[in-house]
Amino acid sequence: MSDFKTEYEHKFNTIKKKIDLWFRRIYVICFNIYAWYWLYRQIFIRHSDNFEDYLLWGFMTFGMYYFVLDSNGLLIKDRKHLSRSDATK
């Protein structure tokens, strides 16, 4: 019984990690699309000259790049070109 339970937990954790990673990737892509759309809208559609909006956009976007995109776990790597040391990371 415990062998079945440990096998189930192992498969569950493996699938959970993959789903979590794909949700993170989708979130980052959606964030980037909206952040750049927002900047385009402020400059070309609304013709806003309020520096505080741009300052907040800068902090938000640079923070996202620094804290989230710096993570190697979000990158999609080609498995054919990975060495054994890269695959274990």
mmCIF file with all atom_site columns, C-alpha atoms in Angstrom:
data_model
loop_
_atom_site.group_PDB
_atom_site.id
_atom_site.type_symbol
_atom_site.label_atom_id
_atom_site.label_alt_id
_atom_site.label_comp_id
_atom_site.label_asym_id
_atom_site.label_entity_id
_atom_site.label_seq_id
_atom_site.pdbx_PDB_ins_code
_atom_site.Cartn_x
_atom_site.Cartn_y
_atom_site.Cartn_z
_atom_site.occupancy
_atom_site.B_iso_or_equiv
_atom_site.pdbx_formal_charge
_atom_site.auth_seq_id
_atom_site.auth_comp_id
_atom_site.auth_asym_id
_atom_site.auth_atom_id
_atom_site.pdbx_PDB_model_num
ATOM 1  C CA . MET A 1 1  ? 0.000  0.000  0.000   1.00 0.00 ? 1  MET A CA 1
ATOM 2  C CA . SER A 1 2  ? 2.775  2.438  0.860   1.00 0.00 ? 2  SER A CA 1
ATOM 3  C CA . ASP A 1 3  ? 4.529  1.708  -2.453  1.00 0.00 ? 3  ASP A CA 1
ATOM 4  C CA . PHE A 1 4  ? 1.395  2.773  -4.337  1.00 0.00 ? 4  PHE A CA 1
ATOM 5  C CA . LYS A 1 5  ? 1.113  5.894  -2.195  1.00 0.00 ? 5  LYS A CA 1
ATOM 6  C CA . THR A 1 6  ? 4.731  6.948  -2.743  1.00 0.00 ? 6  THR A CA 1
ATOM 7  C CA . GLU A 1 7  ? 4.423  6.311  -6.493  1.00 0.00 ? 7  GLU A CA 1
ATOM 8  C CA . TYR A 1 8  ? 1.239  8.386  -6.576  1.00 0.00 ? 8  TYR A CA 1
ATOM 9  C CA . GLU A 1 9  ? 2.874  11.237 -4.629  1.00 0.00 ? 9  GLU A CA 1
ATOM 10 C CA . HIS A 1 10 ? 5.890  11.192 -6.950  1.00 0.00 ? 10 HIS A CA 1
ATOM 11 C CA . LYS A 1 11 ? 3.729  11.386 -10.092 1.00 0.00 ? 11 LYS A CA 1
ATOM 12 C CA . PHE A 1 12 ? 1.468  14.007 -8.517  1.00 0.00 ? 12 PHE A CA 1
ATOM 13 C CA . ASN A 1 13 ? 4.434  16.216 -7.584  1.00 0.00 ? 13 ASN A CA 1
ATOM 14 C CA . THR A 1 14 ? 5.958  15.832 -11.056 1.00 0.00 ? 14 THR A CA 1
ATOM 15 C CA . ILE A 1 15 ? 2.734  16.845 -12.790 1.00 0.00 ? 15 ILE A CA 1
ATOM 16 C CA . LYS A 1 16 ? 2.098  19.638 -10.293 1.00 0.00 ? 16 LYS A CA 1
ATOM 17 C CA . LYS A 1 17 ? 5.542  21.154 -10.986 1.00 0.00 ? 17 LYS A CA 1
ATOM 18 C CA . LYS A 1 18 ? 4.927  21.090 -14.738 1.00 0.00 ? 18 LYS A CA 1
ATOM 19 C CA . ILE A 1 19 ? 1.490  22.703 -14.442 1.00 0.00 ? 19 ILE A CA 1
ATOM 20 C CA . ASP A 1 20 ? 2.807  25.326 -12.043 1.00 0.00 ? 20 ASP A CA 1
ATOM 21 C CA . LEU A 1 21 ? 5.661  26.144 -14.411 1.00 0.00 ? 21 LEU A CA 1
ATOM 22 C CA . TRP A 1 22 ? 3.305  26.553 -17.377 1.00 0.00 ? 22 TRP A CA 1
ATOM 23 C CA . PHE A 1 23 ? 1.028  28.876 -15.366 1.00 0.00 ? 23 PHE A CA 1
ATOM 24 C CA . ARG A 1 24 ? 4.069  30.970 -14.440 1.00 0.00 ? 24 ARG A CA 1
ATOM 25 C CA . ARG A 1 25 ? 5.162  31.167 -18.069 1.00 0.00 ? 25 ARG A CA 1
ATOM 26 C CA . ILE A 1 26 ? 1.682  32.207 -19.216 1.00 0.00 ? 26 ILE A CA 1
ATOM 27 C CA . TYR A 1 27 ? 1.523  34.827 -16.454 1.00 0.00 ? 27 TYR A CA 1
ATOM 28 C CA . VAL A 1 28 ? 4.878  36.329 -17.433 1.00 0.00 ? 28 VAL A CA 1
ATOM 29 C CA . ILE A 1 29 ? 3.940  36.460 -21.123 1.00 0.00 ? 29 ILE A CA 1
ATOM 30 C CA . CYS A 1 30 ? 0.564  38.088 -20.373 1.00 0.00 ? 30 CYS A CA 1
ATOM 31 C CA . PHE A 1 31 ? 2.213  40.571 -18.030 1.00 0.00 ? 31 PHE A CA 1
ATOM 32 C CA . ASN A 1 32 ? 4.741  41.585 -20.681 1.00 0.00 ? 32 ASN A CA 1
ATOM 33 C CA . ILE A 1 33 ? 2.103  42.017 -23.367 1.00 0.00 ? 33 ILE A CA 1
ATOM 34 C CA . TYR A 1 34 ? -0.089 44.148 -21.136 1.00 0.00 ? 34 TYR A CA 1
ATOM 35 C CA . ALA A 1 35 ? 2.793  46.226 -19.743 1.00 0.00 ? 35 ALA A CA 1
ATOM 36 C CA . TRP A 1 36 ? 4.006  47.195 -23.194 1.00 0.00 ? 36 TRP A CA 1
ATOM 37 C CA . TYR A 1 37 ? 0.417  47.789 -24.414 1.00 0.00 ? 37 TYR A CA 1
ATOM 38 C CA . TRP A 1 38 ? -0.180 50.061 -21.425 1.00 0.00 ? 38 TRP A CA 1
ATOM 39 C CA . LEU A 1 39 ? 2.909  52.120 -22.262 1.00 0.00 ? 39 LEU A CA 1
ATOM 40 C CA . TYR A 1 40 ? 1.848  52.381 -25.917 1.00 0.00 ? 40 TYR A CA 1
ATOM 41 C CA . ARG A 1 41 ? -1.654 53.444 -24.840 1.00 0.00 ? 41 ARG A CA 1
ATOM 42 C CA . GLN A 1 42 ? -0.331 56.111 -22.454 1.00 0.00 ? 42 GLN A CA 1
ATOM 43 C CA . ILE A 1 43 ? 1.993  57.623 -25.054 1.00 0.00 ? 43 ILE A CA 1
ATOM 44 C CA . PHE A 1 44 ? 0.097  57.355 -28.330 1.00 0.00 ? 44 PHE A CA 1
ATOM 45 C CA . ILE A 1 45 ? -3.594 57.102 -27.441 1.00 0.00 ? 45 ILE A CA 1
ATOM 46 C CA . ARG A 1 46 ? -4.013 59.110 -24.236 1.00 0.00 ? 46 ARG A CA 1
ATOM 47 C CA . HIS A 1 47 ? -1.046 61.459 -24.831 1.00 0.00 ? 47 HIS A CA 1
ATOM 48 C CA . SER A 1 48 ? -0.351 61.451 -21.114 1.00 0.00 ? 48 SER A CA 1
ATOM 49 C CA . ASP A 1 49 ? 2.491  63.537 -19.751 1.00 0.00 ? 49 ASP A CA 1
ATOM 50 C CA . ASN A 1 50 ? 2.092  62.581 -16.088 1.00 0.00 ? 50 ASN A CA 1
ATOM 51 C CA . PHE A 1 51 ? 5.543  61.355 -15.052 1.00 0.00 ? 51 PHE A CA 1
ATOM 52 C CA . GLU A 1 52 ? 4.194  59.438 -12.045 1.00 0.00 ? 52 GLU A CA 1
ATOM 53 C CA . ASP A 1 53 ? 2.383  56.947 -14.300 1.00 0.00 ? 53 ASP A CA 1
ATOM 54 C CA . TYR A 1 54 ? 5.590  56.270 -16.216 1.00 0.00 ? 54 TYR A CA 1
ATOM 55 C CA . LEU A 1 55 ? 7.590  56.000 -13.006 1.00 0.00 ? 55 LEU A CA 1
ATOM 56 C CA . LEU A 1 56 ? 5.177  53.402 -11.607 1.00 0.00 ? 56 LEU A CA 1
ATOM 57 C CA . TRP A 1 57 ? 5.263  51.529 -14.914 1.00 0.00 ? 57 TRP A CA 1
ATOM 58 C CA . GLY A 1 58 ? 9.063  51.517 -14.796 1.00 0.00 ? 58 GLY A CA 1
ATOM 59 C CA . PHE A 1 59 ? 9.240  50.192 -11.230 1.00 0.00 ? 59 PHE A CA 1
ATOM 60 C CA . MET A 1 60 ? 6.654  47.520 -11.978 1.00 0.00 ? 60 MET A CA 1
ATOM 61 C CA . THR A 1 61 ? 8.247  46.367 -15.241 1.00 0.00 ? 61 THR A CA 1
ATOM 62 C CA . PHE A 1 62 ? 11.855 46.457 -14.060 1.00 0.00 ? 62 PHE A CA 1
ATOM 63 C CA . GLY A 1 63 ? 10.882 44.654 -10.862 1.00 0.00 ? 63 GLY A CA 1
ATOM 64 C CA . MET A 1 64 ? 9.203  41.961 -12.915 1.00 0.00 ? 64 MET A CA 1
ATOM 65 C CA . TYR A 1 65 ? 12.289 41.551 -15.087 1.00 0.00 ? 65 TYR A CA 1
ATOM 66 C CA . TYR A 1 66 ? 14.627 41.502 -12.103 1.00 0.00 ? 66 TYR A CA 1
ATOM 67 C CA . PHE A 1 67 ? 12.706 39.149 -9.812  1.00 0.00 ? 67 PHE A CA 1
ATOM 68 C CA . VAL A 1 68 ? 10.785 36.906 -12.194 1.00 0.00 ? 68 VAL A CA 1
ATOM 69 C CA . LEU A 1 69 ? 12.616 36.762 -15.481 1.00 0.00 ? 69 LEU A CA 1
ATOM 70 C CA . ASP A 1 70 ? 15.942 36.311 -13.702 1.00 0.00 ? 70 ASP A CA 1
ATOM 71 C CA . SER A 1 71 ? 14.696 32.872 -12.658 1.00 0.00 ? 71 SER A CA 1
ATOM 72 C CA . ASN A 1 72 ? 16.082 30.137 -14.912 1.00 0.00 ? 72 ASN A CA 1
ATOM 73 C CA . GLY A 1 73 ? 13.099 27.934 -14.128 1.00 0.00 ? 73 GLY A CA 1
ATOM 74 C CA . LEU A 1 74 ? 10.826 29.895 -16.439 1.00 0.00 ? 74 LEU A CA 1
ATOM 75 C CA . LEU A 1 75 ? 12.907 29.442 -19.565 1.00 0.00 ? 75 LEU A CA 1
ATOM 76 C CA . ILE A 1 76 ? 11.949 26.796 -22.076 1.00 0.00 ? 76 ILE A CA 1
ATOM 77 C CA . LYS A 1 77 ? 15.020 24.750 -22.922 1.00 0.00 ? 77 LYS A CA 1
ATOM 78 C CA . ASP A 1 78 ? 15.457 22.370 -25.816 1.00 0.00 ? 78 ASP A CA 1
ATOM 79 C CA . ARG A 1 79 ? 16.023 18.919 -24.320 1.00 0.00 ? 79 ARG A CA 1
ATOM 80 C CA . LYS A 1 80 ? 18.044 17.728 -27.333 1.00 0.00 ? 80 LYS A CA 1
ATOM 81 C CA . HIS A 1 81 ? 20.836 20.212 -26.688 1.00 0.00 ? 81 HIS A CA 1
ATOM 82 C CA . LEU A 1 82 ? 21.064 19.875 -22.914 1.00 0.00 ? 82 LEU A CA 1
ATOM 83 C CA . SER A 1 83 ? 24.048 18.239 -21.329 1.00 0.00 ? 83 SER A CA 1
ATOM 84 C CA . ARG A 1 84 ? 23.629 15.980 -18.318 1.00 0.00 ? 84 ARG A CA 1
ATOM 85 C CA . SER A 1 85 ? 24.687 18.730 -15.927 1.00 0.00 ? 85 SER A CA 1
ATOM 86 C CA . ASP A 1 86 ? 22.035 21.119 -17.322 1.00 0.00 ? 86 ASP A CA 1
ATOM 87 C CA . ALA A 1 87 ? 19.286 18.503 -17.128 1.00 0.00 ? 87 ALA A CA 1
ATOM 88 C CA . THR A 1 88 ? 19.803 17.983 -13.392 1.00 0.00 ? 88 THR A CA 1
ATOM 89 C CA . LYS A 1 89 ? 19.422 21.685 -12.538 1.00 0.00 ? 89 LYS A CA 1
#
